[in-house]
């Protein structure tokens, strides 16, 4: 759909500013909210056909919002995009990348969406996500793959891949993202952005959800600058009535933290691949080693340590939880449809996970939940000695689109087994083990912070010789986002990163 632009603001002018900067322009009267929105829409129309980042253009909703903005809102007039997962925006579709939800329309705003509107953000579209956010790449059958603006043949990651691609390509300065196993940090790493997963309980999933994935999921944003992430967390943080988790409020606004020195930090790092049969890509090793030297030059104490937790145990815990939650999600879809969900309502792998979950008993699930405590205690003990843990975000630089998809043989086998009605009997089988390891070997570092509830961030400090971004991950003790913001601001000043990706020709 081609929408003529009425904006007098060029993209080159628009792209110079982050969200905080754009809000300041509106406040001073240098530009109007309507001009910003039309510039964002024009940029979306120019690059989204290549990226497939926005899957629901909601331009008219954005234009209506411009006329109703709160006068003194901190982000008044800043264009913004919402991930098509979890967040309810009244009157708009919420499909979660699933064909079974093609006709679902939200009837009320989520608490976070209410806060976005109160902050003056102008919502004008929804971004691409894998079905139910289940994969670290964004390639749903419903929407097709999102593409990385650093190289269009490569994935922006997942599950917030559409949001990250849109921000890196300059459509918006920030967009929502959510993280149940790395889904803020993974696309931030792949798209050269800053992405912070807040502590459990810092932001709310209410009122539709109390928790997701047993508390593993947190919502926030991906941004090009550290200050945008901090300012948006100030605007979006806080509980809604009935939330299952509580967390102490920060001592001061996060926007004040970025102006504070982090002090001399004790930082542990590791470069070993958590799975003994796998190896970390040399570029990821190089990225960690270079970052360790940078940290030392900034006055921090840096020490290499072994991985402080049992990675195979973590993958078993995480996989069991994802299985159970996928089974529950498919059952919930059936309630919406008014009949039991069928295989063609969801993707093959989603269906296989849901059926496989039936092989696990309530005792299996409860036992694995008890083992979560071991992870939290191990990480808690680590932070008695070290302020932060540094690892790569991923075991490899950005992957090509389709690289982690099932092979035709794997698809064929799953369909045959499903037709025989014995998917649940694949528990412990070679095909399940191999499919799980294919994914987990790519994201071996990110899930730990989801299981423990710790805040964790991806900082875009490295590029491959090909020019692709590599993210560095810092994880702090629970509730300590302030420390992450202080260090991130120091790193941003010491080694500034490109704020926009060069779209491939």
PDB file of C-alpha atoms in Angstrom, residues 93-248:
ATOM      1  CA  UNK A  93      -5.602  -8.007  15.562  1.00  0.00           C
ATOM      2  CA  UNK A  94      -3.285 -10.051  17.778  1.00  0.00           C
ATOM      3  CA  UNK A  95      -2.176 -13.128  15.866  1.00  0.00           C
ATOM      4  CA  UNK A  96       1.058 -14.199  17.569  1.00  0.00           C
ATOM      5  CA  UNK A  97       2.305 -15.432  14.197  1.00  0.00           C
ATOM      6  CA  UNK A  98      -0.361 -18.169  14.234  1.00  0.00           C
ATOM      7  CA  UNK A  99      -2.932 -18.856  11.527  1.00  0.00           C
ATOM      8  CA  UNK A 100      -5.366 -20.087  14.187  1.00  0.00           C
ATOM      9  CA  UNK A 101      -5.607 -16.540  15.575  1.00  0.00           C
ATOM     10  CA  UNK A 102      -6.099 -14.780  12.223  1.00  0.00           C
ATOM     11  CA  UNK A 103      -9.511 -13.439  13.296  1.00  0.00           C
ATOM     12  CA  UNK A 104      -8.667 -12.494  16.882  1.00  0.00           C
ATOM     13  CA  UNK A 105      -9.115  -8.803  17.744  1.00  0.00           C
ATOM     14  CA  UNK A 106      -8.145  -7.353  21.128  1.00  0.00           C
ATOM     15  CA  UNK A 107     -10.940  -5.762  23.126  1.00  0.00           C
ATOM     16  CA  UNK A 108      -8.797  -3.931  25.699  1.00  0.00           C
ATOM     17  CA  UNK A 109      -5.281  -2.580  26.103  1.00  0.00           C
ATOM     18  CA  UNK A 110      -2.611  -4.430  28.051  1.00  0.00           C
ATOM     19  CA  UNK A 111      -1.122  -2.535  30.968  1.00  0.00           C
ATOM     20  CA  UNK A 112       2.055  -1.903  28.973  1.00  0.00           C
ATOM     21  CA  UNK A 113       0.102  -0.552  26.001  1.00  0.00           C
ATOM     22  CA  UNK A 114      -1.778   1.780  28.352  1.00  0.00           C
ATOM     23  CA  UNK A 115       1.601   3.067  29.566  1.00  0.00           C
ATOM     24  CA  UNK A 116       2.874   3.471  26.016  1.00  0.00           C
ATOM     25  CA  UNK A 117      -0.113   5.637  25.183  1.00  0.00           C
ATOM     26  CA  UNK A 118       0.244   7.601  28.415  1.00  0.00           C
ATOM     27  CA  UNK A 119       3.919   8.193  27.531  1.00  0.00           C
ATOM     28  CA  UNK A 120       2.835   9.764  24.232  1.00  0.00           C
ATOM     29  CA  UNK A 121       4.196   7.072  21.928  1.00  0.00           C
ATOM     30  CA  UNK A 122       2.398   6.892  18.579  1.00  0.00           C
ATOM     31  CA  UNK A 123       1.655   3.254  17.719  1.00  0.00           C
ATOM     32  CA  UNK A 124       1.205   2.634  14.001  1.00  0.00           C
ATOM     33  CA  UNK A 125       1.928  -1.022  13.312  1.00  0.00           C
ATOM     34  CA  UNK A 126       2.750  -4.499  14.568  1.00  0.00           C
ATOM     35  CA  UNK A 127       5.969  -6.358  13.929  1.00  0.00           C
ATOM     36  CA  UNK A 128       6.823  -9.841  12.722  1.00  0.00           C
ATOM     37  CA  UNK A 129       7.342 -12.677  15.195  1.00  0.00           C
ATOM     38  CA  UNK A 130       7.623 -16.469  14.968  1.00  0.00           C
ATOM     39  CA  UNK A 131       4.564 -18.459  15.974  1.00  0.00           C
ATOM     40  CA  UNK A 132       4.021 -17.923  19.715  1.00  0.00           C
ATOM     41  CA  UNK A 133       7.603 -16.602  19.957  1.00  0.00           C
ATOM     42  CA  UNK A 134       8.963 -20.145  20.013  1.00  0.00           C
ATOM     43  CA  UNK A 135      12.109 -19.765  17.902  1.00  0.00           C
ATOM     44  CA  UNK A 136      15.264 -17.594  17.958  1.00  0.00           C
ATOM     45  CA  UNK A 137      14.602 -16.696  14.309  1.00  0.00           C
ATOM     46  CA  UNK A 138      11.539 -14.977  12.789  1.00  0.00           C
ATOM     47  CA  UNK A 139      10.216 -17.169   9.975  1.00  0.00           C
ATOM     48  CA  UNK A 140       6.557 -17.974  10.627  1.00  0.00           C
ATOM     49  CA  UNK A 141       4.460 -19.726   8.007  1.00  0.00           C
ATOM     50  CA  UNK A 142       1.783 -17.051   8.479  1.00  0.00           C
ATOM     51  CA  UNK A 143       3.943 -14.002   7.799  1.00  0.00           C
ATOM     52  CA  UNK A 144       7.098 -15.302   6.151  1.00  0.00           C
ATOM     53  CA  UNK A 145      10.637 -14.432   7.267  1.00  0.00           C
ATOM     54  CA  UNK A 146      11.755 -11.081   8.579  1.00  0.00           C
ATOM     55  CA  UNK A 147      15.088 -10.029   7.092  1.00  0.00           C
ATOM     56  CA  UNK A 148      18.159  -8.491   8.661  1.00  0.00           C
ATOM     57  CA  UNK A 149      18.852  -4.948   7.391  1.00  0.00           C
ATOM     58  CA  UNK A 150      22.589  -5.613   7.725  1.00  0.00           C
ATOM     59  CA  UNK A 151      22.284  -8.411   5.156  1.00  0.00           C
ATOM     60  CA  UNK A 152      18.915  -9.378   3.702  1.00  0.00           C
ATOM     61  CA  UNK A 153      19.788 -13.066   3.275  1.00  0.00           C
ATOM     62  CA  UNK A 154      20.293 -13.324   7.045  1.00  0.00           C
ATOM     63  CA  UNK A 155      17.919 -13.537   9.972  1.00  0.00           C
ATOM     64  CA  UNK A 156      17.368 -10.647  12.390  1.00  0.00           C
ATOM     65  CA  UNK A 157      16.897 -13.286  15.078  1.00  0.00           C
ATOM     66  CA  UNK A 158      13.820 -13.914  17.161  1.00  0.00           C
ATOM     67  CA  UNK A 159      11.416 -13.817  18.552  1.00  0.00           C
ATOM     68  CA  UNK A 160      11.428  -9.996  18.345  1.00  0.00           C
ATOM     69  CA  UNK A 161      12.975 -10.082  14.880  1.00  0.00           C
ATOM     70  CA  UNK A 162      10.499  -7.742  13.216  1.00  0.00           C
ATOM     71  CA  UNK A 163      10.940  -5.106  15.895  1.00  0.00           C
ATOM     72  CA  UNK A 164      14.739  -5.267  15.698  1.00  0.00           C
ATOM     73  CA  UNK A 165      14.777  -5.093  11.896  1.00  0.00           C
ATOM     74  CA  UNK A 166      12.470  -2.059  11.940  1.00  0.00           C
ATOM     75  CA  UNK A 167      14.601  -0.205  14.497  1.00  0.00           C
ATOM     76  CA  UNK A 168      17.910  -1.013  12.800  1.00  0.00           C
ATOM     77  CA  UNK A 169      16.512   0.107   9.434  1.00  0.00           C
ATOM     78  CA  UNK A 170      15.420   3.450  10.847  1.00  0.00           C
ATOM     79  CA  UNK A 171      11.638   3.050  10.662  1.00  0.00           C
ATOM     80  CA  UNK A 172      11.366   3.806  14.376  1.00  0.00           C
ATOM     81  CA  UNK A 173      13.920   4.548  17.100  1.00  0.00           C
ATOM     82  CA  UNK A 174      12.470   1.845  19.381  1.00  0.00           C
ATOM     83  CA  UNK A 175       9.919  -0.957  19.339  1.00  0.00           C
ATOM     84  CA  UNK A 176       8.548  -3.452  21.826  1.00  0.00           C
ATOM     85  CA  UNK A 177      10.278  -6.777  22.397  1.00  0.00           C
ATOM     86  CA  UNK A 178       9.755  -9.638  24.820  1.00  0.00           C
ATOM     87  CA  UNK A 179      12.223 -12.203  26.109  1.00  0.00           C
ATOM     88  CA  UNK A 180      11.470 -15.737  27.319  1.00  0.00           C
ATOM     89  CA  UNK A 181      14.761 -17.322  26.277  1.00  0.00           C
ATOM     90  CA  UNK A 182      16.660 -14.442  24.722  1.00  0.00           C
ATOM     91  CA  UNK A 183      14.104 -12.801  22.446  1.00  0.00           C
ATOM     92  CA  UNK A 184      15.167  -9.222  23.244  1.00  0.00           C
ATOM     93  CA  UNK A 185      18.896  -9.914  23.330  1.00  0.00           C
ATOM     94  CA  UNK A 186      19.101 -12.247  20.305  1.00  0.00           C
ATOM     95  CA  UNK A 187      17.623  -9.836  17.737  1.00  0.00           C
ATOM     96  CA  UNK A 188      19.439  -6.910  19.344  1.00  0.00           C
ATOM     97  CA  UNK A 189      22.706  -8.825  18.851  1.00  0.00           C
ATOM     98  CA  UNK A 190      21.896  -9.732  15.261  1.00  0.00           C
ATOM     99  CA  UNK A 191      20.782  -6.220  14.278  1.00  0.00           C
ATOM    100  CA  UNK A 192      23.422  -4.127  16.041  1.00  0.00           C
ATOM    101  CA  UNK A 193      21.055  -2.728  18.677  1.00  0.00           C
ATOM    102  CA  UNK A 194      20.986  -2.297  22.427  1.00  0.00           C
ATOM    103  CA  UNK A 195      18.599  -4.697  24.125  1.00  0.00           C
ATOM    104  CA  UNK A 196      17.995  -5.094  27.845  1.00  0.00           C
ATOM    105  CA  UNK A 197      15.841  -7.829  29.353  1.00  0.00           C
ATOM    106  CA  UNK A 198      14.553  -6.452  32.671  1.00  0.00           C
ATOM    107  CA  UNK A 199      14.399  -8.365  35.929  1.00  0.00           C
ATOM    108  CA  UNK A 200      11.400 -10.575  36.534  1.00  0.00           C
ATOM    109  CA  UNK A 201       8.554  -8.378  37.744  1.00  0.00           C
ATOM    110  CA  UNK A 202      10.015  -5.088  36.490  1.00  0.00           C
ATOM    111  CA  UNK A 203       7.391  -4.798  33.734  1.00  0.00           C
ATOM    112  CA  UNK A 204       3.896  -6.276  33.698  1.00  0.00           C
ATOM    113  CA  UNK A 205       2.233  -8.754  31.328  1.00  0.00           C
ATOM    114  CA  UNK A 206      -1.194  -7.987  32.778  1.00  0.00           C
ATOM    115  CA  UNK A 207      -4.056  -8.091  32.776  1.00  0.00           C
ATOM    116  CA  UNK A 208      -4.363 -10.984  30.281  1.00  0.00           C
ATOM    117  CA  UNK A 209      -1.298 -12.768  31.652  1.00  0.00           C
ATOM    118  CA  UNK A 210       0.049 -12.997  35.170  1.00  0.00           C
ATOM    119  CA  UNK A 211       3.194 -14.749  34.051  1.00  0.00           C
ATOM    120  CA  UNK A 212       4.355 -16.490  30.911  1.00  0.00           C
ATOM    121  CA  UNK A 213       6.641 -19.499  30.714  1.00  0.00           C
ATOM    122  CA  UNK A 214       6.653 -19.839  34.509  1.00  0.00           C
ATOM    123  CA  UNK A 215       8.015 -16.326  34.941  1.00  0.00           C
ATOM    124  CA  UNK A 216      10.718 -16.609  32.269  1.00  0.00           C
ATOM    125  CA  UNK A 217       9.203 -13.901  30.037  1.00  0.00           C
ATOM    126  CA  UNK A 218       9.916 -10.185  30.459  1.00  0.00           C
ATOM    127  CA  UNK A 219       8.821  -7.366  28.159  1.00  0.00           C
ATOM    128  CA  UNK A 220      10.687  -4.215  27.206  1.00  0.00           C
ATOM    129  CA  UNK A 221      12.101  -2.752  23.955  1.00  0.00           C
ATOM    130  CA  UNK A 222      14.976  -2.803  21.493  1.00  0.00           C
ATOM    131  CA  UNK A 223      16.653   0.554  20.832  1.00  0.00           C
ATOM    132  CA  UNK A 224      19.582   2.157  19.049  1.00  0.00           C
ATOM    133  CA  UNK A 225      20.771   4.055  22.139  1.00  0.00           C
ATOM    134  CA  UNK A 226      21.205   3.210  25.796  1.00  0.00           C
ATOM    135  CA  UNK A 227      19.368   6.310  26.978  1.00  0.00           C
ATOM    136  CA  UNK A 228      16.236   5.343  25.027  1.00  0.00           C
ATOM    137  CA  UNK A 229      16.147   1.949  26.733  1.00  0.00           C
ATOM    138  CA  UNK A 230      16.560   3.562  30.151  1.00  0.00           C
ATOM    139  CA  UNK A 231      13.957   6.275  29.536  1.00  0.00           C
ATOM    140  CA  UNK A 232      11.445   3.812  28.129  1.00  0.00           C
ATOM    141  CA  UNK A 233      11.915   1.494  31.103  1.00  0.00           C
ATOM    142  CA  UNK A 234      11.177   4.456  33.370  1.00  0.00           C
ATOM    143  CA  UNK A 235       7.942   4.976  31.443  1.00  0.00           C
ATOM    144  CA  UNK A 236       6.892   1.325  31.205  1.00  0.00           C
ATOM    145  CA  UNK A 237       8.034  -0.264  34.464  1.00  0.00           C
ATOM    146  CA  UNK A 238       5.682  -1.089  37.294  1.00  0.00           C
ATOM    147  CA  UNK A 239       3.075  -3.627  38.302  1.00  0.00           C
ATOM    148  CA  UNK A 240      -0.568  -3.903  37.346  1.00  0.00           C
ATOM    149  CA  UNK A 241      -3.173  -5.235  39.819  1.00  0.00           C
ATOM    150  CA  UNK A 242      -2.811  -8.957  40.453  1.00  0.00           C
ATOM    151  CA  UNK A 243       0.733  -9.391  39.153  1.00  0.00           C
ATOM    152  CA  UNK A 244       2.337 -12.519  40.665  1.00  0.00           C
ATOM    153  CA  UNK A 245       5.782 -11.000  41.191  1.00  0.00           C
ATOM    154  CA  UNK A 246       6.982  -7.976  43.085  1.00  0.00           C
ATOM    155  CA  UNK A 247      10.321  -6.219  42.836  1.00  0.00           C
ATOM    156  CA  UNK A 248      11.759  -3.240  44.655  1.00  0.00           C
TER     157      UNK A 248
END
